[in-house]
Coordinates of C-alpha atoms in Angstrom, one line a residue:
M1 CA 0.0 0.0 0.0
T2 CA 1.6 3.2 -1.2
T3 CA 0.6 6.7 -2.1
T4 CA 2.4 9.0 -4.5
K5 CA 2.7 12.7 -4.9
Q6 CA 0.0 12.5 -7.5
D7 CA -2.5 10.9 -5.0
Q8 CA -4.3 14.0 -3.8
N9 CA -7.5 12.3 -2.7
P10 CA -8.0 13.2 1.0
R11 CA -9.8 10.0 1.7
S12 CA -6.9 7.9 0.4
L13 CA -4.4 10.1 2.3
A14 CA -6.5 9.5 5.4
V15 CA -5.9 5.8 5.0
T16 CA -2.1 6.5 4.7
A17 CA -2.1 8.6 7.9
L18 CA -4.2 6.2 9.9
M19 CA -1.9 3.3 9.0
K20 CA 1.2 5.3 10.1
V21 CA -0.6 6.2 13.4
Q22 CA -1.3 2.5 13.9
N23 CA 2.4 1.9 13.5
G24 CA 3.3 4.4 16.2
A25 CA 3.2 7.8 14.5
Y26 CA 1.6 10.7 16.3
S27 CA -1.7 11.7 14.6
N28 CA -1.0 15.5 14.7
L29 CA 2.6 15.2 13.4
Q30 CA 1.5 12.7 10.7
L31 CA -1.3 15.0 9.5
N32 CA 1.0 18.0 9.4
Q33 CA 3.5 16.1 7.3
L34 CA 0.9 14.9 4.8
I35 CA -0.6 18.4 4.5
D36 CA 2.9 19.8 3.9
D37 CA 3.7 17.2 1.3
N38 CA 0.5 17.5 -0.7
D39 CA -1.0 20.5 -2.5
L40 CA -4.5 20.2 -0.9
S41 CA -7.3 22.8 -1.0
P42 CA -8.6 24.1 2.3
R43 CA -11.7 21.9 1.9
D44 CA -9.7 18.7 1.2
T45 CA -7.3 19.6 4.1
G46 CA -10.4 19.8 6.4
L47 CA -11.8 16.6 5.2
L48 CA -8.5 14.7 5.6
T49 CA -8.1 16.1 9.2
T50 CA -11.7 15.3 10.1
I51 CA -11.5 11.7 8.8
V52 CA -8.2 10.9 10.5
Y53 CA -9.2 12.3 13.9
G54 CA -12.7 10.9 13.6
V55 CA -11.6 7.4 12.9
I56 CA -9.1 7.4 15.7
Q57 CA -11.7 8.9 18.1
H58 CA -14.3 6.3 17.3
R59 CA -12.0 3.3 16.7
L60 CA -13.7 0.9 19.2
T61 CA -17.2 1.9 18.0
L62 CA -16.3 1.3 14.3
A63 CA -14.6 -2.0 15.1
Y64 CA -17.8 -3.2 16.9
Q65 CA -20.0 -2.1 14.0
L66 CA -17.8 -3.7 11.4
K67 CA -17.3 -7.0 13.2
P68 CA -20.6 -8.7 12.0
F69 CA -19.7 -8.1 8.4
I70 CA -16.1 -9.3 8.4
K71 CA -16.2 -13.1 8.6
K72 CA -12.4 -13.7 8.6
P73 CA -10.8 -10.5 9.9
Q74 CA -7.4 -12.2 10.2
K75 CA -7.3 -12.5 6.4
V76 CA -8.2 -8.8 5.8
T77 CA -5.1 -6.6 5.0
D78 CA -4.7 -3.9 7.6
W79 CA -5.1 -1.0 5.2
V80 CA -8.4 -2.5 3.8
M81 CA -9.8 -2.6 7.3
V82 CA -8.8 1.0 7.9
L83 CA -10.4 1.9 4.5
L84 CA -13.7 0.4 5.7
E85 CA -13.4 2.2 9.0
T86 CA -13.0 5.5 7.1
A87 CA -16.1 4.7 5.0
L88 CA -18.2 3.8 8.1
Y89 CA -17.1 6.9 9.9
Q90 CA -18.0 9.2 7.0
W91 CA -21.3 7.5 6.6
Q92 CA -22.3 7.9 10.2
Y93 CA -20.7 11.2 11.3
L94 CA -20.4 13.5 8.3
E95 CA -23.9 14.7 7.5
R96 CA -22.9 16.7 4.5
V97 CA -21.3 13.7 2.7
P98 CA -23.9 11.6 0.8
K99 CA -23.7 7.8 1.3
R100 CA -23.4 7.3 -2.4
A101 CA -20.3 9.5 -2.5
V102 CA -18.7 7.6 0.4
F103 CA -19.4 4.3 -1.3
D104 CA -18.1 5.4 -4.7
E105 CA -14.9 7.0 -3.3
T106 CA -14.2 4.0 -1.0
I107 CA -14.6 1.5 -3.8
Q108 CA -12.4 3.5 -6.2
I109 CA -9.6 3.7 -3.5
A110 CA -9.8 0.0 -2.9
K111 CA -9.4 -0.6 -6.7
K112 CA -6.5 1.9 -7.0
R113 CA -4.6 0.8 -4.0
G114 CA -5.3 -2.9 -4.2
H115 CA -6.6 -5.2 -6.8
E116 CA -9.9 -6.5 -8.2
G117 CA -10.4 -9.0 -5.4
I118 CA -10.1 -6.2 -2.8
R119 CA -12.5 -4.0 -4.7
R120 CA -15.1 -6.7 -4.8
F121 CA -14.6 -7.4 -1.1
V122 CA -15.0 -3.8 -0.1
T123 CA -18.0 -3.4 -2.3
G124 CA -19.6 -6.5 -0.8
V125 CA -19.1 -5.3 2.8
L126 CA -20.5 -1.8 2.2
H127 CA -23.6 -3.1 0.4
Q128 CA -24.2 -5.7 3.1
I129 CA -24.0 -3.0 5.8
D130 CA -26.4 -0.9 3.8
R131 CA -28.9 -3.8 3.6
V132 CA -28.7 -5.1 7.1
G133 CA -28.0 -1.8 9.0
I134 CA -25.3 -0.6 11.4
P135 CA -25.2 -2.2 14.8
D136 CA -26.2 0.1 17.6
P137 CA -24.0 0.1 20.7
A138 CA -27.0 1.1 22.8
T139 CA -28.2 -2.5 22.6
I140 CA -25.1 -3.8 24.5
D141 CA -26.3 -5.3 27.8
D142 CA -23.2 -4.8 29.9
P143 CA -23.2 -1.1 31.1
L144 CA -19.3 -0.8 31.1
T145 CA -18.9 -2.4 27.7
R146 CA -21.8 -0.2 26.4
L147 CA -20.0 3.0 27.5
S148 CA -16.7 1.7 26.2
V149 CA -18.0 1.0 22.7
T150 CA -20.3 4.1 22.6
Y151 CA -17.5 6.5 23.4
S152 CA -14.6 4.4 22.2
V153 CA -12.7 4.5 25.5
P154 CA -11.0 1.5 27.1
T155 CA -12.9 0.0 30.0
W156 CA -10.0 0.5 32.5
L157 CA -10.1 4.2 31.9
I158 CA -13.9 4.4 32.4
E159 CA -13.7 2.3 35.6
T160 CA -10.9 4.5 36.9
L161 CA -12.7 7.8 36.2
T162 CA -16.0 6.5 37.5
D163 CA -14.3 5.4 40.8
Q164 CA -12.6 8.8 41.2
L165 CA -15.2 11.2 39.8
G166 CA -18.5 9.4 39.8
Q167 CA -20.7 8.2 37.0
A168 CA -22.2 11.6 36.0
K169 CA -18.9 13.4 35.7
T170 CA -17.3 10.5 33.8
V171 CA -20.1 10.4 31.2
S172 CA -19.9 14.2 30.8
I173 CA -16.1 13.9 30.1
L174 CA -16.7 11.0 27.7
S175 CA -19.3 12.9 25.8
H176 CA -16.8 15.8 25.3
I177 CA -13.6 14.1 24.3
N178 CA -14.7 13.1 20.8
Q179 CA -15.6 16.6 19.9
P180 CA -13.1 18.6 17.8
A181 CA -10.3 20.3 19.8
N182 CA -10.3 24.1 19.8
Q183 CA -7.5 25.9 17.9
S184 CA -6.1 28.1 20.6
V185 CA -3.2 30.5 20.7
R186 CA -1.4 32.6 23.4
V187 CA -0.5 36.2 22.6
N188 CA 3.1 37.2 23.4
L189 CA 2.4 40.1 25.8
E190 CA 5.9 41.4 25.4
R191 CA 5.2 42.1 21.7
G192 CA 1.7 43.3 21.9
T193 CA -1.7 43.3 23.6
V194 CA -4.5 40.9 23.3
D195 CA -6.8 43.6 21.9
A196 CA -4.3 44.4 19.1
A197 CA -3.9 40.7 18.4
V198 CA -7.7 40.3 18.1
E199 CA -7.9 43.2 15.7
Q200 CA -5.1 41.9 13.5
L201 CA -6.4 38.3 13.4
T202 CA -9.9 39.5 12.5
A203 CA -8.4 41.5 9.7
E204 CA -6.6 38.4 8.5
G205 CA -9.9 36.6 8.2
Y206 CA -9.9 34.6 11.5
D207 CA -13.0 34.2 13.7
V208 CA -11.6 35.1 17.1
T209 CA -13.0 34.4 20.6
R210 CA -11.3 35.4 23.8
S211 CA -10.4 32.5 26.1
Q212 CA -12.5 32.1 29.2
V213 CA -9.6 30.1 30.6
A214 CA -6.4 32.1 30.2
K215 CA -5.6 35.8 30.2
A216 CA -3.5 35.8 27.0
G217 CA -5.5 33.1 25.2
L218 CA -7.5 33.3 22.0
V219 CA -9.6 30.6 20.2
L220 CA -9.3 30.8 16.4
S221 CA -11.2 29.3 13.5
G222 CA -11.3 29.8 9.8
R223 CA -7.6 29.1 9.0
P224 CA -4.6 27.3 10.6
A225 CA -3.1 29.6 13.2
N226 CA 0.5 29.2 11.9
Q227 CA -0.5 31.0 8.7
S228 CA -1.0 34.3 10.6
A229 CA 1.6 37.0 10.4
L230 CA 1.5 37.2 14.2
F231 CA 2.7 33.6 14.5
K232 CA 5.4 34.1 12.0
D233 CA 6.6 37.2 13.8
G234 CA 6.6 35.5 17.2
A235 CA 3.8 37.7 18.5
M236 CA 1.7 34.6 19.3
T237 CA 2.2 30.9 19.7
I238 CA 0.0 27.8 19.4
Q239 CA -0.9 26.5 22.9
D240 CA -3.9 25.0 24.5
E241 CA -5.8 27.2 26.9
S242 CA -5.3 24.9 29.9
A243 CA -1.5 24.6 29.2
M244 CA -1.2 28.4 29.6
L245 CA -2.3 28.2 33.2
P246 CA 0.7 26.8 35.1
A247 CA 3.0 29.7 34.0
E248 CA 0.1 32.2 34.3
S249 CA -0.4 31.1 37.9
M250 CA 3.2 31.7 38.9
A251 CA 3.7 35.2 40.4
L252 CA 7.0 36.2 38.9
T253 CA 9.0 39.4 39.1
P254 CA 11.4 40.5 36.4
S255 CA 14.6 39.6 38.4
M256 CA 13.7 36.0 39.3
R257 CA 15.7 33.0 38.3
V258 CA 13.3 30.3 37.4
L259 CA 13.8 26.6 36.7
D260 CA 11.6 24.8 34.1
A261 CA 12.5 21.3 35.0
C262 CA 10.7 19.4 32.2
A263 CA 10.7 22.1 29.5
A264 CA 10.4 20.7 26.0
P265 CA 9.2 21.8 23.5
G266 CA 9.4 25.1 25.4
G267 CA 5.8 26.6 25.3
K268 CA 5.8 27.2 29.0
T269 CA 9.5 28.2 29.0
V270 CA 8.9 31.2 26.7
Q271 CA 5.7 32.1 28.6
L272 CA 7.8 32.3 31.8
A273 CA 10.6 34.2 30.1
E274 CA 8.1 36.9 28.9
K275 CA 7.7 37.9 32.6
L276 CA 11.5 38.3 33.1
T277 CA 14.0 40.9 32.0
V278 CA 17.7 40.5 31.3
A279 CA 18.5 43.9 32.7
D280 CA 17.1 42.8 36.1
G281 CA 19.0 39.5 36.0
G282 CA 15.9 37.4 35.1
E283 CA 16.5 34.0 33.6
V284 CA 14.7 30.7 32.9
V285 CA 16.9 27.6 33.1
A286 CA 15.0 25.0 30.9
L287 CA 15.9 21.3 31.2
D288 CA 15.1 18.4 29.1
I289 CA 16.6 14.9 29.1
H290 CA 16.9 14.8 25.2
E291 CA 19.4 16.9 23.3
N292 CA 17.2 17.1 20.2
K293 CA 14.4 18.5 22.4
V294 CA 16.7 21.1 23.9
K295 CA 17.1 22.4 20.3
L296 CA 13.3 22.8 20.1
I297 CA 13.3 24.9 23.3
K298 CA 16.0 27.1 21.9
H299 CA 14.1 27.5 18.6
N300 CA 10.9 28.4 20.3
A301 CA 12.7 30.9 22.6
K302 CA 14.4 32.6 19.6
R303 CA 11.1 32.7 17.6
M304 CA 9.3 34.4 20.5
G305 CA 12.1 36.8 21.1
V306 CA 13.1 35.7 24.6
N307 CA 16.2 33.7 23.9
D308 CA 18.4 36.2 25.7
R309 CA 16.9 35.1 29.0
V310 CA 16.5 31.3 28.4
T311 CA 19.3 28.9 29.1
A312 CA 18.4 25.4 27.7
V313 CA 20.3 22.5 29.1
A314 CA 20.2 18.7 28.3
L315 CA 19.8 17.3 31.8
D316 CA 17.5 14.8 33.5
A317 CA 15.8 16.8 36.3
R318 CA 16.3 13.9 38.6
K319 CA 20.1 14.5 38.4
I320 CA 19.9 18.2 39.0
D321 CA 22.3 17.9 42.0
D322 CA 25.1 17.3 39.4
Q323 CA 24.9 20.9 38.1
Y324 CA 23.0 23.2 40.4
P325 CA 23.4 24.1 44.1
D326 CA 20.7 24.2 46.7
D327 CA 18.6 27.4 46.8
A328 CA 19.5 28.2 43.2
F329 CA 16.1 29.2 42.0
D330 CA 13.4 31.6 43.1
Q331 CA 10.6 29.5 41.6
I332 CA 10.4 26.1 39.9
L333 CA 8.0 24.7 37.4
V334 CA 7.7 20.9 37.2
D335 CA 5.4 20.3 34.2
A336 CA 5.9 16.6 34.7
P337 CA 5.9 13.8 32.1
C338 CA 2.5 12.1 32.4
S339 CA 0.1 9.8 30.7
G340 CA -1.5 12.7 28.8
I341 CA -5.1 11.5 29.4
G342 CA -6.2 15.1 29.5
L343 CA -5.1 15.5 25.8
V344 CA -7.3 12.8 24.3
R345 CA -9.4 15.3 22.3
R346 CA -6.2 16.7 20.7
K347 CA -4.3 13.3 20.6
P348 CA -7.0 10.7 20.4
E349 CA -4.7 7.7 20.1
I350 CA -3.5 8.2 23.6
R351 CA -6.5 6.4 25.1
Y352 CA -5.6 3.2 23.4
E353 CA -1.9 3.3 24.1
K354 CA -2.0 3.7 27.9
Q355 CA -2.8 1.3 30.8
L356 CA -3.4 2.0 34.5
S357 CA 0.0 0.6 35.2
D358 CA 1.5 3.4 33.0
S359 CA -0.1 6.0 35.2
Q360 CA 1.2 4.3 38.4
N361 CA 4.7 4.0 37.0
L362 CA 4.7 7.7 35.9
A363 CA 3.6 8.7 39.3
K364 CA 6.9 7.4 40.7
V365 CA 8.9 9.4 38.1
Q366 CA 6.9 12.5 38.9
L367 CA 7.5 12.2 42.6
S368 CA 11.2 11.5 42.0
I369 CA 11.5 14.8 40.0
L370 CA 9.8 16.8 42.7
N371 CA 12.0 15.2 45.3
A372 CA 15.1 16.1 43.3
V373 CA 14.3 19.7 42.8
A374 CA 12.9 20.4 46.3
T375 CA 16.2 21.7 47.7
K376 CA 16.8 23.9 44.7
V377 CA 14.1 26.4 45.4
A378 CA 15.0 29.1 47.9
I379 CA 13.1 29.6 51.2
D380 CA 9.8 31.4 50.4
G381 CA 10.1 30.2 46.9
I382 CA 7.4 28.2 45.2
I383 CA 7.3 24.9 43.2
T384 CA 4.5 24.7 40.7
Y385 CA 3.6 21.1 39.7
S386 CA 1.4 20.4 36.7
T387 CA 0.4 17.6 34.4
C388 CA -1.9 17.2 31.4
T389 CA -3.7 14.2 32.8
I390 CA -6.9 13.8 34.8
L391 CA -6.0 10.8 36.9
N392 CA -5.6 11.0 40.6
Q393 CA -2.6 8.6 40.6
E394 CA -0.5 11.3 38.9
N395 CA -2.1 14.3 40.4
R396 CA -3.7 14.3 43.9
D397 CA -1.8 11.3 45.0
V398 CA 1.6 12.7 43.9
V399 CA 0.9 16.0 45.7
A400 CA -0.1 14.2 48.9
A401 CA 3.0 12.0 48.8
F402 CA 5.3 15.0 48.2
L403 CA 3.9 17.1 51.0
A404 CA 4.0 14.1 53.4
A405 CA 7.7 13.6 52.7
H406 CA 8.6 17.3 52.8
P407 CA 7.3 19.2 55.9
E408 CA 9.4 22.2 54.8
F409 CA 6.7 22.8 52.1
E410 CA 3.2 24.0 52.5
S411 CA 0.4 23.7 49.9
Q412 CA -0.6 27.1 48.4
R413 CA -3.8 27.9 46.6
V414 CA -3.4 28.1 42.8
A415 CA -4.7 31.5 41.5
T416 CA -5.4 32.3 37.9
A417 CA -6.1 35.6 36.1
N418 CA -9.7 34.6 35.3
D419 CA -10.3 33.2 38.8
L420 CA -11.2 29.7 37.6
K421 CA -13.3 27.6 39.9
P422 CA -13.4 30.1 42.7
D423 CA -15.7 27.9 44.8
R424 CA -13.4 24.9 44.9
T425 CA -12.4 23.6 48.3
T426 CA -8.9 22.5 47.2
D427 CA -5.7 24.4 46.8
Y428 CA -4.9 22.6 43.6
L429 CA -6.8 23.3 40.4
E430 CA -8.2 20.5 38.3
I431 CA -9.4 21.3 34.8
Y432 CA -11.4 18.5 33.0
P433 CA -12.2 18.4 29.2
D434 CA -15.8 19.2 29.8
D435 CA -15.2 22.2 32.1
Y436 CA -14.2 24.7 29.5
D437 CA -13.8 22.7 26.3
S438 CA -10.0 22.8 26.8
D439 CA -7.4 20.1 27.6
G440 CA -7.6 18.3 30.9
F441 CA -4.9 19.8 33.3
F442 CA -3.8 19.7 36.9
I443 CA -1.9 22.4 38.8
S444 CA -0.7 22.4 42.3
Q445 CA 1.7 24.7 44.2
F446 CA 4.0 24.3 47.2
K447 CA 5.7 27.1 49.1
R448 CA 9.0 26.4 50.9
V449 CA 8.7 27.8 54.4
R450 CA 12.0 26.6 55.9

């Protein structure tokens, strides 16, 4: 199964992308690559993106619905199964695409990419589904299996969320995570105001909405954000609204020395650096374990015009004793490596790749990073801990373990510019995908008191 430069059919390109995602590629990176490599119209780019994300989001649902019509699945080539999934997805979820068009396009792709036998097989399956009807997950007796198939989420994750958040909140989250992710950007406040950015983006043809989550955030539609002159000039960057909150919540002064302990690709690093000035001695030390990712941090810092106050270093934060003395930093951000369950709308394949054991193992890594950097923040300094997951194992439990082991720290209430969740009874801030239609995120802060 191959595609060529001449193959500009977005449905065929979707099969190519989905096969690569099945083999380990990230959906967002694979889509960007295909879009860059092919001269697609905005309409075809939209269709390609919709099909790829849609099929991944609904993979378990589609597999359940196809199963009765595939007698010997082990004999069906992987790409043919993916092609059938794209057809079923379009048929069910894309109201503006007629069934006839879906059938015709799918059969033509089967013929072009395979052989006559594959074309006949695909034609037969589609016509049989049309005659018999698509199985409805609502008829599944077992409640857990029914939820899993309906929302295409593994049972372990549904069980975990239900145990931690209750049935109603879990179903609310499940009903949101298969909706399209917002395209959000953060304005570089060192290079302009939010008002000016709104005015320019509107003039460029974007539909612009101010973020209800983050002070410098905007939600855009109409065009890819990276096509804006503001992006190219470093006056804004692409970042989820929730991801803007950890740095926003840190009360920095221009002269502070700040550690970003798990920094790549540098979105939060540059956000922190915007609050500092070289003249006052402000600096962000940004660590990442991989040298190639350190280059990404440097690239982002340069594009956003803050590279004069960013020092990017290839170092495992757990080995920080090797290079930095105690009390070296005024504040520390630990945006810890995590399971990423809060990102399932933006990176839908995550839900199928993770197990509960992954979350439990990551919690050990997260705690070890916090333990390692604890002595590096000065007295009265603050450590901000954040993750892009919504599981207690990596959030509440890690915070409780750290505070229990470090009586020299006290929990501090997380404050945001828009005063999110003002009635919460916890110091930490939890953002779920159904709260503000942004990524799931967790933020906690600890002040060193002695």
